[in-house]
mmCIF file of C-alpha atoms and ligand atoms in Angstrom:
data_model
loop_
_atom_site.group_PDB
_atom_site.id
_atom_site.type_symbol
_atom_site.label_atom_id
_atom_site.label_comp_id
_atom_site.label_asym_id
_atom_site.label_seq_id
_atom_site.Cartn_x
_atom_site.Cartn_y
_atom_site.Cartn_z
ATOM 1 C CA UNK H 92 24.316 7.269 -13.806
ATOM 2 C CA UNK H 93 21.682 6.925 -16.458
ATOM 3 C CA UNK H 94 22.070 3.875 -18.626
ATOM 4 C CA UNK H 95 20.050 3.802 -21.753
ATOM 5 C CA UNK H 96 20.768 -0.018 -21.874
ATOM 6 C CA UNK H 97 19.166 -0.676 -18.568
ATOM 7 C CA UNK H 98 15.806 -2.587 -18.786
ATOM 8 C CA UNK H 99 12.666 -0.775 -18.091
ATOM 9 C CA UNK H 100 9.323 -2.242 -16.823
ATOM 10 C CA UNK H 101 6.603 0.461 -17.248
ATOM 11 C CA UNK H 102 3.592 -0.066 -14.984
ATOM 12 C CA UNK H 103 0.698 2.405 -15.700
ATOM 13 C CA UNK H 104 -2.815 2.519 -14.561
ATOM 14 C CA UNK H 105 -5.371 4.600 -12.587
ATOM 15 C CA UNK H 106 -5.067 5.393 -8.915
ATOM 16 C CA UNK H 107 -5.659 2.545 -6.501
ATOM 17 C CA UNK H 108 -5.342 0.016 -9.147
ATOM 18 C CA UNK H 109 -2.603 -1.683 -6.992
ATOM 19 C CA UNK H 110 0.223 -0.515 -9.364
ATOM 20 C CA UNK H 111 2.148 1.095 -6.380
ATOM 21 C CA UNK H 112 2.440 -1.974 -4.309
ATOM 22 C CA UNK H 113 2.895 -4.202 -7.429
ATOM 23 C CA UNK H 114 5.687 -1.956 -8.696
ATOM 24 C CA UNK H 115 7.518 -1.943 -5.305
ATOM 25 C CA UNK H 116 7.372 -5.830 -5.057
ATOM 26 C CA UNK H 117 8.355 -6.461 -8.626
ATOM 27 C CA UNK H 118 11.313 -4.032 -8.185
ATOM 28 C CA UNK H 119 12.324 -5.672 -4.940
ATOM 29 C CA UNK H 120 12.147 -9.199 -6.401
ATOM 30 C CA UNK H 121 14.164 -8.289 -9.388
ATOM 31 C CA UNK H 122 16.524 -6.051 -7.541
ATOM 32 C CA UNK H 123 15.543 -3.111 -9.854
ATOM 33 C CA UNK H 124 15.394 0.545 -9.114
ATOM 34 C CA UNK H 125 11.955 2.065 -8.585
ATOM 35 C CA UNK H 126 10.523 5.198 -9.978
ATOM 36 C CA UNK H 127 7.318 6.395 -8.177
ATOM 37 C CA UNK H 128 6.456 9.130 -10.620
ATOM 38 C CA UNK H 129 3.192 9.971 -8.886
ATOM 39 C CA UNK H 130 5.254 11.079 -5.809
ATOM 40 C CA UNK H 131 6.904 13.693 -8.166
ATOM 41 C CA UNK H 132 3.563 15.056 -8.974
ATOM 42 C CA UNK H 133 2.506 14.980 -5.470
ATOM 43 C CA UNK H 134 5.676 16.923 -4.519
ATOM 44 C CA UNK H 135 4.895 19.452 -7.314
ATOM 45 C CA UNK H 136 1.475 20.066 -5.878
ATOM 46 C CA UNK H 137 2.618 20.013 -2.173
ATOM 47 C CA UNK H 138 5.599 22.365 -2.866
ATOM 48 C CA UNK H 139 3.522 24.776 -4.866
ATOM 49 C CA UNK H 140 0.784 25.010 -2.174
ATOM 50 C CA UNK H 141 3.334 25.431 0.558
ATOM 51 C CA UNK H 142 4.903 28.289 -1.441
ATOM 52 C CA UNK H 143 1.574 29.820 -2.295
ATOM 53 C CA UNK H 144 1.975 29.250 -5.891
ATOM 54 C CA UNK H 145 -1.326 29.033 -7.829
ATOM 55 C CA UNK H 146 -2.029 25.371 -8.803
ATOM 56 C CA UNK H 147 -2.979 26.487 -12.254
ATOM 57 C CA UNK H 148 0.268 28.438 -12.841
ATOM 58 C CA UNK H 149 2.339 25.945 -14.870
ATOM 59 C CA UNK H 150 5.383 28.130 -15.683
ATOM 60 C CA UNK H 151 5.867 29.152 -11.926
ATOM 61 C CA UNK H 152 5.551 25.549 -10.784
ATOM 62 C CA UNK H 153 7.967 24.440 -13.434
ATOM 63 C CA UNK H 154 10.460 27.141 -12.413
ATOM 64 C CA UNK H 155 10.066 26.067 -8.785
ATOM 65 C CA UNK H 156 10.649 22.353 -9.711
ATOM 66 C CA UNK H 157 13.928 23.303 -11.483
ATOM 67 C CA UNK H 158 15.203 24.847 -8.271
ATOM 68 C CA UNK H 159 14.285 22.253 -5.634
ATOM 69 C CA UNK H 160 16.300 19.151 -4.688
ATOM 70 C CA UNK H 161 14.242 15.902 -4.681
ATOM 71 C CA UNK H 162 15.662 12.649 -3.392
ATOM 72 C CA UNK H 163 14.029 9.224 -2.987
ATOM 73 C CA UNK H 164 14.837 6.766 -0.515
ATOM 74 C CA UNK H 165 13.574 3.290 -1.561
ATOM 75 C CA UNK H 166 15.671 1.151 0.770
ATOM 76 C CA UNK H 167 12.641 -0.845 1.985
ATOM 77 C CA UNK H 168 10.636 -1.708 -1.000
ATOM 78 C CA UNK H 169 8.324 -3.982 0.909
ATOM 79 C CA UNK H 170 7.353 -1.089 3.279
ATOM 80 C CA UNK H 171 4.094 0.660 2.270
ATOM 81 C CA UNK H 172 5.346 3.974 1.066
ATOM 82 C CA UNK H 173 8.800 5.246 -0.093
ATOM 83 C CA UNK H 174 10.336 8.307 1.598
ATOM 84 C CA UNK H 175 11.114 11.490 -0.292
ATOM 85 C CA UNK H 176 13.324 14.261 0.682
ATOM 86 C CA UNK H 177 12.358 17.788 -0.591
ATOM 87 C CA UNK H 178 15.382 20.132 -0.150
ATOM 88 C CA UNK H 179 16.614 17.732 2.516
ATOM 89 C CA UNK H 180 13.319 17.605 4.426
ATOM 90 C CA UNK H 181 11.778 14.208 4.910
ATOM 91 C CA UNK H 182 8.228 13.959 3.412
ATOM 92 C CA UNK H 183 6.122 10.875 4.237
ATOM 93 C CA UNK H 184 2.372 10.504 5.015
ATOM 94 C CA UNK H 185 1.779 14.245 4.108
ATOM 95 C CA UNK H 186 2.272 13.343 0.530
ATOM 96 C CA UNK H 187 -0.202 10.544 0.589
ATOM 97 C CA UNK H 188 -3.307 12.272 1.726
ATOM 98 C CA UNK H 189 -6.330 12.718 -0.592
ATOM 99 C CA UNK H 190 -5.642 16.509 -0.634
ATOM 100 C CA UNK H 191 -2.101 15.897 -1.867
ATOM 101 C CA UNK H 192 -3.521 13.392 -4.478
ATOM 102 C CA UNK H 193 -5.974 16.109 -5.574
ATOM 103 C CA UNK H 194 -3.301 18.855 -5.861
ATOM 104 C CA UNK H 195 -0.987 16.402 -7.720
ATOM 105 C CA UNK H 196 -3.788 15.667 -10.237
ATOM 106 C CA UNK H 197 -4.310 19.460 -10.799
ATOM 107 C CA UNK H 198 -0.611 20.266 -11.434
ATOM 108 C CA UNK H 199 -0.140 16.948 -13.534
ATOM 109 C CA UNK H 200 -2.386 18.383 -16.232
ATOM 110 C CA UNK H 201 -0.034 21.360 -16.895
ATOM 111 C CA UNK H 202 2.286 20.727 -19.823
ATOM 112 C CA UNK H 203 5.072 23.048 -18.310
ATOM 113 C CA UNK H 204 4.992 20.752 -15.165
ATOM 114 C CA UNK H 205 5.148 17.499 -17.061
ATOM 115 C CA UNK H 206 8.039 18.907 -19.265
ATOM 116 C CA UNK H 207 9.958 19.957 -16.105
ATOM 117 C CA UNK H 208 9.725 16.451 -14.700
ATOM 118 C CA UNK H 209 10.876 14.422 -17.815
ATOM 119 C CA UNK H 210 14.625 14.435 -17.284
ATOM 120 C CA UNK H 211 14.240 13.806 -13.550
ATOM 121 C CA UNK H 212 12.185 10.542 -14.431
ATOM 122 C CA UNK H 213 14.540 9.405 -17.165
ATOM 123 C CA UNK H 214 17.478 9.727 -14.831
ATOM 124 C CA UNK H 215 16.139 6.677 -12.859
ATOM 125 C CA UNK H 216 17.050 4.406 -15.835
ATOM 126 C CA UNK H 217 19.983 2.640 -14.224
ATOM 127 C CA UNK H 218 21.435 -0.813 -14.181
ATOM 128 C CA UNK H 219 20.427 -3.493 -13.479
ATOM 129 C CA UNK H 220 16.939 -2.132 -14.357
ATOM 130 C CA UNK H 221 13.964 -0.042 -13.453
ATOM 131 C CA UNK H 222 10.389 -0.434 -12.586
ATOM 132 C CA UNK H 223 8.615 2.831 -13.547
ATOM 133 C CA UNK H 224 5.270 3.410 -11.849
ATOM 134 C CA UNK H 225 2.788 6.029 -13.276
ATOM 135 C CA UNK H 226 0.299 7.089 -15.863
ATOM 136 C CA UNK H 227 2.597 7.783 -18.923
ATOM 137 C CA UNK H 228 5.520 5.616 -18.322
ATOM 138 C CA UNK H 229 4.983 3.348 -21.312
ATOM 139 C CA UNK H 230 3.625 6.030 -23.573
ATOM 140 C CA UNK H 231 5.811 9.157 -23.050
ATOM 141 C CA UNK H 232 8.706 8.736 -20.614
ATOM 142 C CA UNK H 233 9.980 5.211 -21.485
ATOM 143 C CA UNK H 234 8.360 4.451 -24.800
ATOM 144 C CA UNK H 235 11.172 1.938 -25.383
ATOM 145 C CA UNK H 236 10.335 -0.056 -22.221
ATOM 146 C CA UNK H 237 10.920 -3.737 -22.707
ATOM 147 C CA UNK H 238 7.754 -4.538 -20.804
ATOM 148 C CA UNK H 239 4.539 -2.414 -20.561
ATOM 149 C CA UNK H 240 1.838 -3.171 -18.124
ATOM 150 C CA UNK H 241 -1.473 -1.438 -17.659
ATOM 151 C CA UNK H 242 -2.963 -2.319 -14.265
ATOM 152 C CA UNK H 243 -6.696 -1.702 -13.899
ATOM 153 C CA UNK H 244 -9.663 -2.481 -11.550
ATOM 154 C CA UNK H 245 -13.184 -1.232 -11.392
ATOM 155 C CA UNK H 246 -13.722 2.139 -9.767
ATOM 156 C CA UNK H 247 -15.849 0.466 -6.977
ATOM 157 C CA UNK H 248 -12.984 -2.034 -6.142
ATOM 158 C CA UNK H 249 -10.437 0.792 -6.132
ATOM 159 C CA UNK H 250 -12.695 2.960 -3.857
ATOM 160 C CA UNK H 251 -12.925 -0.023 -1.463
ATOM 161 C CA UNK H 252 -9.133 -0.512 -1.491
ATOM 162 C CA UNK H 253 -8.504 3.149 -0.698
ATOM 163 C CA UNK H 254 -11.181 3.080 2.025
ATOM 164 C CA UNK H 255 -9.418 0.077 3.698
ATOM 165 C CA UNK H 256 -5.885 1.747 3.294
ATOM 166 C CA UNK H 257 -7.157 4.928 4.980
ATOM 167 C CA UNK H 258 -9.088 3.008 7.727
ATOM 168 C CA UNK H 259 -5.818 1.213 8.668
ATOM 169 C CA UNK H 260 -4.179 4.614 8.947
ATOM 170 C CA UNK H 261 -7.059 5.715 11.238
ATOM 171 C CA UNK H 262 -8.563 8.132 8.705
ATOM 172 C CA UNK H 263 -12.232 8.009 8.557
ATOM 173 C CA UNK H 264 -13.881 8.887 5.161
ATOM 174 C CA UNK H 265 -17.023 7.904 3.418
ATOM 175 C CA UNK H 266 -16.881 5.204 0.677
ATOM 176 C CA UNK H 267 -19.295 7.206 -1.527
ATOM 177 C CA UNK H 268 -17.105 10.225 -1.274
ATOM 178 C CA UNK H 269 -14.089 8.225 -2.239
ATOM 179 C CA UNK H 270 -15.804 6.733 -5.192
ATOM 180 C CA UNK H 271 -16.810 10.112 -6.439
ATOM 181 C CA UNK H 272 -13.193 11.375 -5.911
ATOM 182 C CA UNK H 273 -11.596 8.364 -7.777
ATOM 183 C CA UNK H 274 -14.077 8.790 -10.635
ATOM 184 C CA UNK H 275 -13.307 12.662 -10.792
ATOM 185 C CA UNK H 276 -9.606 12.004 -10.733
ATOM 186 C CA UNK H 277 -9.834 9.258 -13.523
ATOM 187 C CA UNK H 278 -11.844 11.716 -15.651
ATOM 188 C CA UNK H 279 -9.167 14.405 -15.273
ATOM 189 C CA UNK H 280 -6.252 11.952 -15.839
ATOM 190 C CA UNK H 281 -7.776 10.466 -18.846
ATOM 191 C CA UNK H 282 -9.052 13.575 -20.599
ATOM 192 C CA UNK H 283 -6.108 15.976 -20.162
ATOM 193 C CA UNK H 284 -4.351 17.052 -23.335
ATOM 194 C CA UNK H 285 -0.841 16.242 -22.291
ATOM 195 C CA UNK H 286 0.091 12.605 -21.634
ATOM 196 C CA UNK H 287 -3.367 11.359 -20.689
ATOM 197 C CA UNK H 288 -3.767 8.076 -18.874
ATOM 198 C CA UNK H 289 -4.155 5.539 -21.571
ATOM 199 C CA UNK H 290 -3.195 1.896 -22.446
ATOM 200 C CA UNK H 291 0.196 2.326 -24.188
ATOM 201 C CA UNK H 292 0.680 0.475 -27.535
ATOM 202 C CA UNK H 293 1.904 -2.961 -26.828
ATOM 203 C CA UNK H 294 1.010 -2.940 -23.062
ATOM 204 C CA UNK H 295 -0.496 -5.848 -21.376
ATOM 205 C CA UNK H 296 -3.727 -5.144 -19.557
ATOM 206 C CA UNK H 297 -4.107 -6.909 -16.206
ATOM 207 C CA UNK H 298 -7.371 -6.276 -14.454
ATOM 208 C CA UNK H 299 -6.702 -6.760 -10.675
ATOM 209 C CA UNK H 300 -10.509 -6.418 -9.568
ATOM 210 C CA UNK H 301 -10.672 -10.054 -8.741
ATOM 211 C CA UNK H 302 -6.948 -10.539 -7.889
ATOM 212 C CA UNK H 303 -4.761 -10.370 -4.831
ATOM 213 C CA UNK H 304 -1.667 -8.277 -4.917
ATOM 214 C CA UNK H 305 0.639 -11.370 -4.934
ATOM 215 C CA UNK H 306 -1.235 -12.728 -7.948
ATOM 216 C CA UNK H 307 -0.703 -9.512 -9.764
ATOM 217 C CA UNK H 308 2.953 -9.448 -8.877
ATOM 218 C CA UNK H 309 3.304 -13.050 -10.226
ATOM 219 C CA UNK H 310 1.480 -12.063 -13.398
ATOM 220 C CA UNK H 311 4.039 -9.279 -14.135
ATOM 221 C CA UNK H 312 7.107 -11.481 -13.204
ATOM 222 C CA UNK H 313 5.745 -14.225 -15.490
ATOM 223 C CA UNK H 314 5.412 -11.624 -18.450
ATOM 224 C CA UNK H 315 8.894 -10.426 -17.602
ATOM 225 C CA UNK H 316 10.380 -13.828 -17.674
ATOM 226 C CA UNK H 317 8.605 -14.950 -20.876
ATOM 227 C CA UNK H 318 9.076 -11.703 -22.881
HETATM 228 O O1 DC X 89 -0.077 7.597 -8.551
HETATM 229 P P1 DC X 89 -0.464 8.676 -7.636
HETATM 230 O O2 DC X 89 -1.804 8.577 -7.121
HETATM 231 O O3 DC X 89 0.523 8.942 -6.574
HETATM 232 O O4 DC X 89 -0.513 9.957 -8.701
HETATM 233 C C1 DC X 89 -0.834 11.252 -8.187
HETATM 234 C C2 DC X 89 -1.305 12.051 -9.402
HETATM 235 O O5 DC X 89 -0.312 12.333 -10.284
HETATM 236 C C3 DC X 89 -2.520 11.415 -10.125
HETATM 237 O O6 DC X 89 -3.617 12.076 -10.079
HETATM 238 C C4 DC X 89 -1.960 11.383 -11.625
HETATM 239 C C5 DC X 89 -0.753 12.087 -11.646
HETATM 240 N N1 DC X 89 0.304 11.370 -12.242
HETATM 241 C C6 DC X 89 0.541 11.603 -13.606
HETATM 242 O O7 DC X 89 -0.302 12.493 -14.185
HETATM 243 N N2 DC X 89 1.506 11.022 -14.303
HETATM 244 C C7 DC X 89 2.345 10.066 -13.675
HETATM 245 N N3 DC X 89 3.298 9.474 -14.379
HETATM 246 C C8 DC X 89 2.055 9.812 -12.243
HETATM 247 C C9 DC X 89 1.064 10.419 -11.602
#
């Protein structure tokens, strides 16, 4: 049940800034629910491609999103990625590929797609509280959030992190190509007309370029306690 009184911590920032891991750990430590809003855009792109819907066709993707059943399973918040069920089918690594990220970024710029996902995202606001991870959590979806964080890191550092994550998974990619991809995605996410990636008013900016994940988690928890 949605509870408008439940606290919200909004954590926004560019891809590979560490916000996914930081959000999961903060939610785990506080016993809060977690919204991985990027996964919703990844599902939108993935499901559209699977159904051969053009990735520029906002109205058709929005209509498709109104029909599908999406369920998150965040039981193990310390594990790397949450599991998502699309119409009862378990989706894991296929949502986390660079290709799925690219499709997500394309559909995420369509206003119809963003509008179709607003209520699904707000439905995550439940007691005892929510950590919402995304690009527009503090600006559009939960402007009333009690704490807003903008996690950032240099494009070079983010490319290096992505490279190491993929390497662990046995995926071989070039660092130069990853950097170019991250810069292209930043550009698209920052310059789209609807809900662009930006520092929300009142957000605390944390640059994680020189920080370990635990340091970033502590910084967020400290801000939460001293709010
Ligand atoms: O956080 P991520 O890499 O899983 O996000 C995938 C894409 O979805 C990313 O290119 C930006 C987009 N996105 C968005 O536009 N708004 C959000 N709240 C979350 C993600």
